[in-house]
XYZ file of C-alpha atoms in Angstrom:
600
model
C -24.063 58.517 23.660
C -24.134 55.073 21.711
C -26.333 52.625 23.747
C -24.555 50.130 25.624
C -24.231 46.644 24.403
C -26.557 43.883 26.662
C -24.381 41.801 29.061
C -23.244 38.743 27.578
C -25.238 35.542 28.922
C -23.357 32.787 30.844
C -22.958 29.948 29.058
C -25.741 26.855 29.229
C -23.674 23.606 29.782
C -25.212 20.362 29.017
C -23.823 17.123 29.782
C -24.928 13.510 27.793
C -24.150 10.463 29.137
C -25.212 7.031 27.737
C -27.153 5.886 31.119
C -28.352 2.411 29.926
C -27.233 0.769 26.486
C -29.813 -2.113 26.705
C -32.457 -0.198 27.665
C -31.836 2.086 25.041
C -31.699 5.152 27.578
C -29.760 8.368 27.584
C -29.292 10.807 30.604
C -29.065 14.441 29.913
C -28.726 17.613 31.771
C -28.696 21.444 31.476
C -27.128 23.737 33.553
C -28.241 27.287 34.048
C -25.911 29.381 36.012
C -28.487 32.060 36.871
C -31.763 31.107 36.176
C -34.736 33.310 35.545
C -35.895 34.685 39.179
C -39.263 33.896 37.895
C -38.930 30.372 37.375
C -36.652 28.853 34.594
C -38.600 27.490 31.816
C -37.375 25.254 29.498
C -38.665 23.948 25.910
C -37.811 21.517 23.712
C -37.889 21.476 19.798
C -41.391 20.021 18.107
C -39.568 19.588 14.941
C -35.950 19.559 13.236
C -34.920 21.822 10.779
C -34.383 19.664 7.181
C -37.479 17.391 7.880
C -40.917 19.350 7.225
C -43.069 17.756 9.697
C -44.322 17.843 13.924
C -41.770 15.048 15.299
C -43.266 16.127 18.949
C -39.827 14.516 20.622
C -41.000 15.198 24.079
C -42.289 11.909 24.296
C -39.590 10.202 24.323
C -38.440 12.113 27.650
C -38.884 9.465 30.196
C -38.477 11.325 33.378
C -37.461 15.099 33.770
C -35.812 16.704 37.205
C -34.409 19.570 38.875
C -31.596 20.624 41.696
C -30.871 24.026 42.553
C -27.173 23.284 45.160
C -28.180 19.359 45.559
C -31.403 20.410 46.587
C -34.868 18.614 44.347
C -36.515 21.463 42.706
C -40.087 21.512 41.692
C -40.395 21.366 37.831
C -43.732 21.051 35.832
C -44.750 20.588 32.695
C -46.770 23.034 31.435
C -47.333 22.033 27.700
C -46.415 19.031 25.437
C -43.048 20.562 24.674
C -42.278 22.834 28.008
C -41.024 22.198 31.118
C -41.074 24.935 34.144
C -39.241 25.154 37.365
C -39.698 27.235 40.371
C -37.590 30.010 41.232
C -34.655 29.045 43.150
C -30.598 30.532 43.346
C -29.153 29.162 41.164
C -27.439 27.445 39.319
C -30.225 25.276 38.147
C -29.382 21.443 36.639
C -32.437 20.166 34.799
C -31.806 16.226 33.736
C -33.670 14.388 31.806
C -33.457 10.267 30.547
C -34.490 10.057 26.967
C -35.274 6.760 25.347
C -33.128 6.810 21.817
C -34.289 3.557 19.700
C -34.946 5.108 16.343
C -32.513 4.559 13.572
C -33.448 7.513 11.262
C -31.221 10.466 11.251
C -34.271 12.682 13.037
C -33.893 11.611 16.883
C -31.254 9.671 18.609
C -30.558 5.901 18.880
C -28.336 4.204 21.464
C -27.570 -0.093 22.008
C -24.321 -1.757 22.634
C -22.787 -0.916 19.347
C -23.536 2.475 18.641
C -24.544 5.493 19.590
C -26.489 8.738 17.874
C -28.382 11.766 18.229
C -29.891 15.116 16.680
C -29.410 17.303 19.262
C -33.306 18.916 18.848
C -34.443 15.763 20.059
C -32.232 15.474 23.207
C -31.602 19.253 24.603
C -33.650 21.398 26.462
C -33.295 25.193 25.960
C -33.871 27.183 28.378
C -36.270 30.147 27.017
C -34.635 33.317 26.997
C -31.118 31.973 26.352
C -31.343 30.716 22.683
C -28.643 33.128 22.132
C -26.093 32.011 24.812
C -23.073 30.133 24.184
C -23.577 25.967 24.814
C -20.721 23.696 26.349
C -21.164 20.236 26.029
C -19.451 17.630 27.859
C -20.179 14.226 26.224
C -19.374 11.419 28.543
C -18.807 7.062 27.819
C -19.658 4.909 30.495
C -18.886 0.746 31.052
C -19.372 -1.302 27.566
C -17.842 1.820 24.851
C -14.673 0.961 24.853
C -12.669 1.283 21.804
C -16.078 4.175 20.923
C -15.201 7.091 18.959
C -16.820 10.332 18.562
C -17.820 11.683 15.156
C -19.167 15.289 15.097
C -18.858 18.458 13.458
C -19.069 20.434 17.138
C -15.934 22.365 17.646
C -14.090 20.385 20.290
C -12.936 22.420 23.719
C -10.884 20.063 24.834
C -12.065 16.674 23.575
C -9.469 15.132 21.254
C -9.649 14.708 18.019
C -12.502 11.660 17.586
C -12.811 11.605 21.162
C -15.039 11.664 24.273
C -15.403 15.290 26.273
C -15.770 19.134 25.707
C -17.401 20.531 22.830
C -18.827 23.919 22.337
C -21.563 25.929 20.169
C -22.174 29.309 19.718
C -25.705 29.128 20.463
C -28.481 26.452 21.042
C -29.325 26.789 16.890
C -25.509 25.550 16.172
C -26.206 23.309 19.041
C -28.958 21.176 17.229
C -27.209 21.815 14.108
C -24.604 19.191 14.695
C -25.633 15.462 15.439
C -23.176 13.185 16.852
C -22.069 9.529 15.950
C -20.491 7.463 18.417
C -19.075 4.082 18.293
C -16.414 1.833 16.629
C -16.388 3.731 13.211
C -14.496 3.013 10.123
C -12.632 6.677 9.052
C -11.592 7.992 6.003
C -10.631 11.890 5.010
C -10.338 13.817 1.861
C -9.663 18.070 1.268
C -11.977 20.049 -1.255
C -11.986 23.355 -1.710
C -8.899 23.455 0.655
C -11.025 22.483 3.641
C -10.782 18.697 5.471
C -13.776 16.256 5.069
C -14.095 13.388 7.154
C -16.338 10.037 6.483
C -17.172 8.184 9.557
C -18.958 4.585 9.066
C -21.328 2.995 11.526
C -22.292 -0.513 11.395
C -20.620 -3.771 10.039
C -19.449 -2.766 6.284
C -16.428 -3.923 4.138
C -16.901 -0.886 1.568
C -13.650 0.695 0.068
C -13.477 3.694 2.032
C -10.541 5.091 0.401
C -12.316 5.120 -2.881
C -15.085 6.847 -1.396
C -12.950 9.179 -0.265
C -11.674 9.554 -3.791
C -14.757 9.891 -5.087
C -16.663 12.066 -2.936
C -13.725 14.648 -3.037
C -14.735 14.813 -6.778
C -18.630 15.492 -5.909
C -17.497 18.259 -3.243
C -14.987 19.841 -5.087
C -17.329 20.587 -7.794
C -20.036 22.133 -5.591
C -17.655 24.478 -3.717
C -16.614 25.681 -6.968
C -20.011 26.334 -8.848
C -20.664 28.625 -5.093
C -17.091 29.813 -4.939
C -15.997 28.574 -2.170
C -16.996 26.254 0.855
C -19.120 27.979 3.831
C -17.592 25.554 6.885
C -14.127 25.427 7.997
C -14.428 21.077 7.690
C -16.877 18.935 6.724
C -18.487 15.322 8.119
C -19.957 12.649 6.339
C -21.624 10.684 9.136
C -22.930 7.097 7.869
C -24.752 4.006 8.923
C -24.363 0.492 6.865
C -27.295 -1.208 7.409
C -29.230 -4.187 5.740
C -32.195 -1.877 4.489
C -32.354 1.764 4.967
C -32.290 4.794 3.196
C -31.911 8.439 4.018
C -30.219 11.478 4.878
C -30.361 14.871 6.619
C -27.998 18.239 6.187
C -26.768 20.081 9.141
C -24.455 23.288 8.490
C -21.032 21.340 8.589
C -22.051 17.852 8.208
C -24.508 15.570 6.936
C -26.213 11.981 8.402
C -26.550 9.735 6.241
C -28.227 5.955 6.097
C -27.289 3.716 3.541
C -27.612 -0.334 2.829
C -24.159 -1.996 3.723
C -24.234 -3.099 -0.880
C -23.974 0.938 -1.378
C -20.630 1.020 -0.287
C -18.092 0.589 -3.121
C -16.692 -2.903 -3.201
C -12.899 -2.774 -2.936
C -11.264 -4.190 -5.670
C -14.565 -3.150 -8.307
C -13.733 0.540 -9.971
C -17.271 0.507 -11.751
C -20.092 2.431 -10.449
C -23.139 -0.173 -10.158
C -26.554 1.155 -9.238
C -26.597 0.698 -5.207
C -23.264 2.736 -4.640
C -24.835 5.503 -7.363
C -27.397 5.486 -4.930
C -25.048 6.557 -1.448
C -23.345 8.931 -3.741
C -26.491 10.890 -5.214
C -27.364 11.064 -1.719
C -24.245 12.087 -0.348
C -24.473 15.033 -3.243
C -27.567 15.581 -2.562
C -27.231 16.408 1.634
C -23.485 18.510 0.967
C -25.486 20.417 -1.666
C -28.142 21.458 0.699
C -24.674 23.355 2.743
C -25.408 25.713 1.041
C -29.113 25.772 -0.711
C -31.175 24.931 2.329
C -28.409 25.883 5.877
C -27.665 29.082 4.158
C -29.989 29.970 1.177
C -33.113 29.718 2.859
C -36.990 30.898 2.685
C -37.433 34.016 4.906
C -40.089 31.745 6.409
C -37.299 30.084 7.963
C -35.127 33.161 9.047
C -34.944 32.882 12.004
C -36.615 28.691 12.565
C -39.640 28.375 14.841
C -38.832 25.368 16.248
C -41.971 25.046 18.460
C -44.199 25.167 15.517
C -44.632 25.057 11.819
C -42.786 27.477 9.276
C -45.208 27.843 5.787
C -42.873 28.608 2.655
C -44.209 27.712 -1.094
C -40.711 27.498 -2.436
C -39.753 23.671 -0.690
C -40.150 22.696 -4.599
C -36.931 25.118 -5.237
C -34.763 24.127 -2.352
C -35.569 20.816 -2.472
C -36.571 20.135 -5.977
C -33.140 21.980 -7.124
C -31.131 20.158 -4.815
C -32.827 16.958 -6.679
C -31.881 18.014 -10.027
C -28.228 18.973 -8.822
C -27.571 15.417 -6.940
C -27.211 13.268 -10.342
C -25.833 16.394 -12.530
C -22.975 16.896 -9.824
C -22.235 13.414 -10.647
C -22.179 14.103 -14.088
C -20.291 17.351 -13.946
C -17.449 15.928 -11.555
C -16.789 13.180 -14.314
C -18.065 10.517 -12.088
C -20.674 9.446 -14.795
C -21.157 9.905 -18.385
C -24.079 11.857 -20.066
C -25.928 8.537 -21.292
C -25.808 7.455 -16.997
C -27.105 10.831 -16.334
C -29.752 10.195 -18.661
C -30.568 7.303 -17.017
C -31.188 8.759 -14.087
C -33.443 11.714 -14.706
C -35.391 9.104 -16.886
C -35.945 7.534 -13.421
C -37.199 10.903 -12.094
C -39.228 11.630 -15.044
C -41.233 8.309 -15.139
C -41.935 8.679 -10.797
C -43.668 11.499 -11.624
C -45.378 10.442 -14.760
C -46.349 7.777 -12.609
C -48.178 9.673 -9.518
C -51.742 11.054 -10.967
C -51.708 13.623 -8.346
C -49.266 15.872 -10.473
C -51.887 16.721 -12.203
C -54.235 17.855 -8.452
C -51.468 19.288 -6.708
C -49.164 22.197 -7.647
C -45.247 21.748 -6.072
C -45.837 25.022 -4.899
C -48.843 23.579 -2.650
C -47.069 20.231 -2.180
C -44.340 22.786 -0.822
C -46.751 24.789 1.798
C -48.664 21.513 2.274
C -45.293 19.468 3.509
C -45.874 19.563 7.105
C -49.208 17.587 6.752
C -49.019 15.317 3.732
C -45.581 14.812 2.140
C -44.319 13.562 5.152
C -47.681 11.824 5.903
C -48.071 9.768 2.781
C -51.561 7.491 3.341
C -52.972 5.118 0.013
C -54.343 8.347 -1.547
C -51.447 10.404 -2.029
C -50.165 9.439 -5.072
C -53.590 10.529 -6.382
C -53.611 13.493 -4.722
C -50.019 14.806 -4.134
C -46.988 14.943 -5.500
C -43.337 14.915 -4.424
C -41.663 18.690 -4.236
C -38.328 16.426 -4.465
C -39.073 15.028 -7.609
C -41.280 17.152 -9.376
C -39.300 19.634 -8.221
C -36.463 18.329 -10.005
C -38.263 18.587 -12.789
C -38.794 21.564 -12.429
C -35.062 22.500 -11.936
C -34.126 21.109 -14.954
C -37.175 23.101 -17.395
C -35.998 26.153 -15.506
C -31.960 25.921 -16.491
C -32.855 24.790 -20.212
C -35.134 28.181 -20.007
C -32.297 30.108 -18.555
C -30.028 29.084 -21.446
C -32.242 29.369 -24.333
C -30.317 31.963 -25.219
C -27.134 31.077 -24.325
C -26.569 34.152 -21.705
C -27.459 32.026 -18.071
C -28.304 28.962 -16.663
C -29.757 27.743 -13.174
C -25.712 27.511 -11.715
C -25.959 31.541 -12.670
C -28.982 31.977 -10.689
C -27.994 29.499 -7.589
C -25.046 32.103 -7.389
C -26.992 35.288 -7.480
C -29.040 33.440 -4.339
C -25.348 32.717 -2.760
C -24.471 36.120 -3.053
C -27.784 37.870 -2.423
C -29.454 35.989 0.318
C -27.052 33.019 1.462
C -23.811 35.254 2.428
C -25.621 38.042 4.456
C -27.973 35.575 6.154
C -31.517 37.032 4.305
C -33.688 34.393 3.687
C -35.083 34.735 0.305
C -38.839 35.836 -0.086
C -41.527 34.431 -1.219
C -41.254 34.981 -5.342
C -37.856 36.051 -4.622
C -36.510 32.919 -7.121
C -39.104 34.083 -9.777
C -37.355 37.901 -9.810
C -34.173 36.888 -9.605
C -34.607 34.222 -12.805
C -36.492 36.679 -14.410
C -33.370 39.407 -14.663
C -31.192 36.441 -15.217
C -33.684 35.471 -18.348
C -33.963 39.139 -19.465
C -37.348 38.583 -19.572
C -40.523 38.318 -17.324
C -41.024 34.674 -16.763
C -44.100 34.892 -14.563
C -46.043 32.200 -17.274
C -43.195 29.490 -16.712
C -43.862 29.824 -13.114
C -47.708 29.862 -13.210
C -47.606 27.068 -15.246
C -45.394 24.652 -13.853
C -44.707 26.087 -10.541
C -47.932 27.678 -9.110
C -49.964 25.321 -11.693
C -50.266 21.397 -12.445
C -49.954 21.661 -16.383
C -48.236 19.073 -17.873
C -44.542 19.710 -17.893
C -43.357 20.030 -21.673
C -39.730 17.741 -20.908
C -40.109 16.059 -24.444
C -40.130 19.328 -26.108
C -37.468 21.312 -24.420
C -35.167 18.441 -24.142
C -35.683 18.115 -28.135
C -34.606 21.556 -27.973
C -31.133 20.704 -26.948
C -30.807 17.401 -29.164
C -31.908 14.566 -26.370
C -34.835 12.653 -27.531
C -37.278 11.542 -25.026
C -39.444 8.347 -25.272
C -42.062 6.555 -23.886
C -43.641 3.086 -23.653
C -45.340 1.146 -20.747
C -43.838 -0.370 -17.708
C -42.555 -4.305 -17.652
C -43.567 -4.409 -14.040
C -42.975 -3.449 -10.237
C -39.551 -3.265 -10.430
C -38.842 -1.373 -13.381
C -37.735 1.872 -12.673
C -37.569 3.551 -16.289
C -34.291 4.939 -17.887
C -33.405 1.863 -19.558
C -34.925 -0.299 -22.725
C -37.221 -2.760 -21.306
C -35.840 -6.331 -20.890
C -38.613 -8.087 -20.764
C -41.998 -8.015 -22.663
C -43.977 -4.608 -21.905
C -47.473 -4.590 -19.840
C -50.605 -4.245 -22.696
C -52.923 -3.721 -19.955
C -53.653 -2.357 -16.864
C -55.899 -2.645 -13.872
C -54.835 0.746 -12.380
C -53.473 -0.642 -8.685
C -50.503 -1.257 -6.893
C -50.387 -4.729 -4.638
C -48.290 -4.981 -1.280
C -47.898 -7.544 1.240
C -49.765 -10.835 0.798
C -51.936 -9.228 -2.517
C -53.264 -6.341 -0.020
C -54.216 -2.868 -2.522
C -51.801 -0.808 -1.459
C -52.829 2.111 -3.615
C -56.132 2.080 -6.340
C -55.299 4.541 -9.225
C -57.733 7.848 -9.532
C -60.057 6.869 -12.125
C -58.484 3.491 -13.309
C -60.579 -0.047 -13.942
C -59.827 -1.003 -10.082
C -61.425 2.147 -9.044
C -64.304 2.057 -10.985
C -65.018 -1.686 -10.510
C -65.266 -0.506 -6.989
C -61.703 -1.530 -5.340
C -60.729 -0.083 -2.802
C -57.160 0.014 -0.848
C -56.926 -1.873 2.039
C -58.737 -4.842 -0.048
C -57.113 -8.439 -0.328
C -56.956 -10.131 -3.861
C -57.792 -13.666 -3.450
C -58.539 -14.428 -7.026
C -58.136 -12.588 -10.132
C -59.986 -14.072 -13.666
C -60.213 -17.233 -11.932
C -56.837 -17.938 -10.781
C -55.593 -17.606 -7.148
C -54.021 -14.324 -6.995
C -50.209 -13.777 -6.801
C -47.849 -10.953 -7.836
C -47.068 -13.613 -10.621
C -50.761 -13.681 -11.833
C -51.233 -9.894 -12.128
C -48.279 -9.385 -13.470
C -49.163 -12.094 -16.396
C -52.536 -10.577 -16.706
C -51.305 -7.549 -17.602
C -48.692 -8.662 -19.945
C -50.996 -10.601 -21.850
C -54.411 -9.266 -21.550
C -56.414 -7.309 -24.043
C -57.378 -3.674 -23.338
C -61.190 -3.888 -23.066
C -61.239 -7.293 -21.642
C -63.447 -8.103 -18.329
C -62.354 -9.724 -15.771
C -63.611 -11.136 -12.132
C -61.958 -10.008 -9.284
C -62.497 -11.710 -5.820
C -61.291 -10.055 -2.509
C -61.498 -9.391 0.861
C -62.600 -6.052 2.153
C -62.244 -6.956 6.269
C -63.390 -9.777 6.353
C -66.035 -9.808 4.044
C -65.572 -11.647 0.631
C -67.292 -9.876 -2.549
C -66.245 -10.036 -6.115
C -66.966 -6.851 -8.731
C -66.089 -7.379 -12.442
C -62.953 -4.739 -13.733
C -62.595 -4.104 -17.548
C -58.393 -4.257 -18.424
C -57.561 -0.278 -19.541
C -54.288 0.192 -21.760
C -51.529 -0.008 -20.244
C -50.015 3.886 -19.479
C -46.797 5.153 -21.041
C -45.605 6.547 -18.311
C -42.186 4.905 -18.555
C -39.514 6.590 -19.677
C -36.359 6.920 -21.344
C -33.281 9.650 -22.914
C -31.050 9.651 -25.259
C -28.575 11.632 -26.850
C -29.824 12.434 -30.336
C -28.009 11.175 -33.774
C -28.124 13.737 -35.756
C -29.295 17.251 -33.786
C -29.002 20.310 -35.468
C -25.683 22.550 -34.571
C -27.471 24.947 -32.525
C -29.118 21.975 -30.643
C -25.362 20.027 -30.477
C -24.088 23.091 -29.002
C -26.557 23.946 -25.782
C -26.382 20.012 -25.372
C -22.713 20.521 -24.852
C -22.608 23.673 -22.340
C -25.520 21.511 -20.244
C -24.129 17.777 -20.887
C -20.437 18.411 -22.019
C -21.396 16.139 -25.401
């Protein structure tokens, strides 16, 4: 006799209701139709899947209550994250007003103009039915009019766009779909033969169309390289604002947050540097659909949410994702290979610039996420470095390995994980990537990964991109705002005083080991003068242009309030700036792996 099947659990219904647009307030309830006849508990996420770090969003829950038939129920919070109410007869309505005034994509936001939240930040799961069905009812009240709804929910009765029903499987596709709300600008495109919607928040006069255009290019060619799309339809959620920048994936959509000059200009068909930023982002979030939602580290099969989940590989799923924003670009025909060029440059000199590549493995950046990537302080670049960049890095060493000999490449392997562990739901294993590029390689490549994954040696890019005729080259920086990839324009720095000013000449960083450091800077300290001159971002910067390497110099700051001066002697300037290009003359074995990786 087969054993019978559990009873299915009665829905959980939730309800959202914009209580208080000034005050920034949201109400929000939960409905349990037969609550536990211990006492319903009910717990709410620490953290949200896509952004490695404790976001404890309990405390924006102002007040929290409970009815059982209109009567008050006693509820109590029992731990930073949990809330527990007596036993009564259900069914039991749990409401909650939440204070939304945060405009990343993490938590929720709500004024007179728009509306937003990630659902981990706003709904309370009741333990014990993470696995029931959700119906949510999302409600307008006086001051929306003319609002519409953007969300990748499947609608149960709410119209198209509109205010109402929606539905989710479970509380994980619950929190898996945020939801926009206002007076958006829309635009739609197909890929892969599945709809994809854009939805803009915030003023904006971008060329939506085009974006449209364009993006349908970036998605088409990801759904191919994996075969096919994994969602029935697709949203791009956006916010135009004046300075912002960032984005989170979800399984069928993607928030994004973007400066209102990213947006493609209507009437301008070139691609200038601020929209190449919104679209490497946008590639970069629809990539993670399926490298991230779907290929995932077992550590994350299925997500704690009340706590943290360790993985090693973060360098993989983020790192690749990195290296696949920009070369999606490329391989759509958005850009050319010299623009691509460009653009890893960029990568290459961030990390050539951050001494702590050489402390910190991305493998250990990777398990060390939840307390320091996310945590940056005035140490970090000394001590850390970025699994997203690095990472990329990474990436890109690991595909020119994979087609040394012209049988794979990292698309092969991002397949094999599609097929293998993204499909059936298995979350790969730790050194799960390192065995399955290893039979992709033919050959054991446990050193590459001890070396440049597990280890901090220096990453060979100059030599392997030689390999495949694109010359790599180096010289110092021109100053704060240059960002490599490009000749410089202006005359190069000879010197250095190893530090990086902010605000009103305060140290925001002092470099491990540079002539700031050992003169006994610190950050935190304010330049007042510098070789006898008042100190300005001017002053340094003509310093350093002009001074000789070996030259002393005094230095007076603040440190609190405490004036002191300390003599620094000017080091060389780095070369940690640096650029690509396609070679002149490279041989024809070189010409023709340049061509299967850059098309030229």
């Amino acid at each position: 006799m087969l054993p019978s099947s559990p009873p299915a659990l009665p829905p959980t219904r939730y309800r959202i209701v914009p209580l208080d647009l000034h005050a920034h307030l949201y109400q929000v309830s939960v409905t349990v139709d037969t609550p536990d006849a211990a006492g319903q508990a009910l717990r709410l996420p620490t953290w949200v899947p896509g952004s490695y770090l404790i976001r404890e969003f309990a405390r924006h829950f102002v007040t929290v209550r409970a009815e059982c038939n209109g009567i008050p129920v006693a509820i109590t919070k029992t731990r930073k994250d949990t809330w527990q109410a007596v036993p009564c007869a259900g069914p039991l309505v749990v409401t909650a007003q939440v204070y939304a005034h945060d405009m990343s994509v993490r938590t929720a936001y709500l004024d007179a103009q728009r509306g937003y939240f990630n659902g981990a930040s706003m709904f309370l799961c009741p333990v014990g039915r993470e696995a029931a069905p959700c119906i949510v009812d999302i409600a307008a009240t006086a001051g929306m009019d003319g609002w519409q709804v953007a969300t990748a929910l499947p609608r149960d009765g709410a119209a198209a766009g509109g205010f109402g029903t929606y539905r989710a499987a479970d509380y994980d596709e619950l929190i898996d779909h945020p939801v926009e709300t206002g007076v958006l600008a829309t635009a739609s495109f197909t890929a892969g033969g599945v709809p994809h919607a854009i939805a803009v928040a915030g003023r904006q006069h971008g060329d939506l169309p085009r974006l449209a255009r364009d993006l349908a290019r970036v998605c088409q060619w990801q759904v191919d390289l994996f075969g096919g799309a994994p969602f029935e339809r697709y949203l791009f959620q956006i916010v135009a604002v004046t300075e912002g920048y960032g984005g989170l994936e979800h399984r069928a959509s993607t928030s994004l947050i973007c400066r209102r000059d990213e947006l493609p200009r209507v009437g301008e068909e070139r691609i200038d540097d601020a929209y190449l930023n919104l679209l490497g982002l946008a590639s970069h979030e629809y990539f993670h659909a399926w490298n991230v939602k779907r290929i995932k580290p077992a550590a994350f099969v299925p997500y704690a949410l009340a706590q943290e989940n360790y993985t090693r590989q973060l360098w993989a799923f983020e790192g690749i994702t990195s290296y696949y924003d920009d070369l999606a670009l490329l391989r759509c025909g958005l850009i050319d290979a010299p623009r691509y060029l460009e653009l890893l440059a960029r990568v290459i000199t961030t990390v050539l610039r951050t001494p702590g590549r050489a402390v910190q493995s991305v493998a250990d950046s990777s398990f060390d996420a939840w307390i320091k990537f996310y945590r940056a302080d005035e140490n970090t670049p000394n001590a850390g470095v970025s699994y997203y960049a690095k990472g990329a890095l990474v990436a890109c060493l690991l595909d020119l390995e994979l087609r040394r000999d012209d049988t794979s490449s990292l698309n092969a392997l991002m397949r094999v994980l599609w097929e293998r562990f993204g499909k059936p739901g298995i979350g790969v294993p730790e050194g799960g990537i390192l065995a399955v590029a290893s039979e992709l390689a033919g050959r054991d490549l446990a050193p590459f990964f001890a070396r440049y994954v597990d280890g901090t040696a220096e990453l060979p890019l100059a030599a392997m991109l030689a390999e495949i005729g694109v010359d790599m080259m180096l010289r110092a920086s021109t100053g704060a705002k240059d960002r490599g990839g490009k000749p410089a324009g202006s005359a190069i720095d000879r010197s250095t005083l190893g530090l990086r000013v902010g605000a009103d000449m305060k140290l925001s960083t002092v470099l491990r080991d540079g002539p700031a450091m050992r003169a006994g800077l610190s950050a935190g300290d304010v330049l007042m003068a510098v070789d006898g001159m008042k100190a300005s971002a001017d002053a340094v910067a003509a310093l350093l242009a002009h001074g000789t390497p070996g030259t002393r110099v005094r230095v007076h700051a603040f440190r609190r309030d405490e004036l002191f001066e300390v003599d620094a002697t000017l080091d060389a300037a780095p070369l940690d700036t640096c650029m690509l290009a396609l070679a002149a003359a490279p041989s024809a074995a070189a010409l023709a792996r340049r061509k299967a990786w850059l098309g030229v």
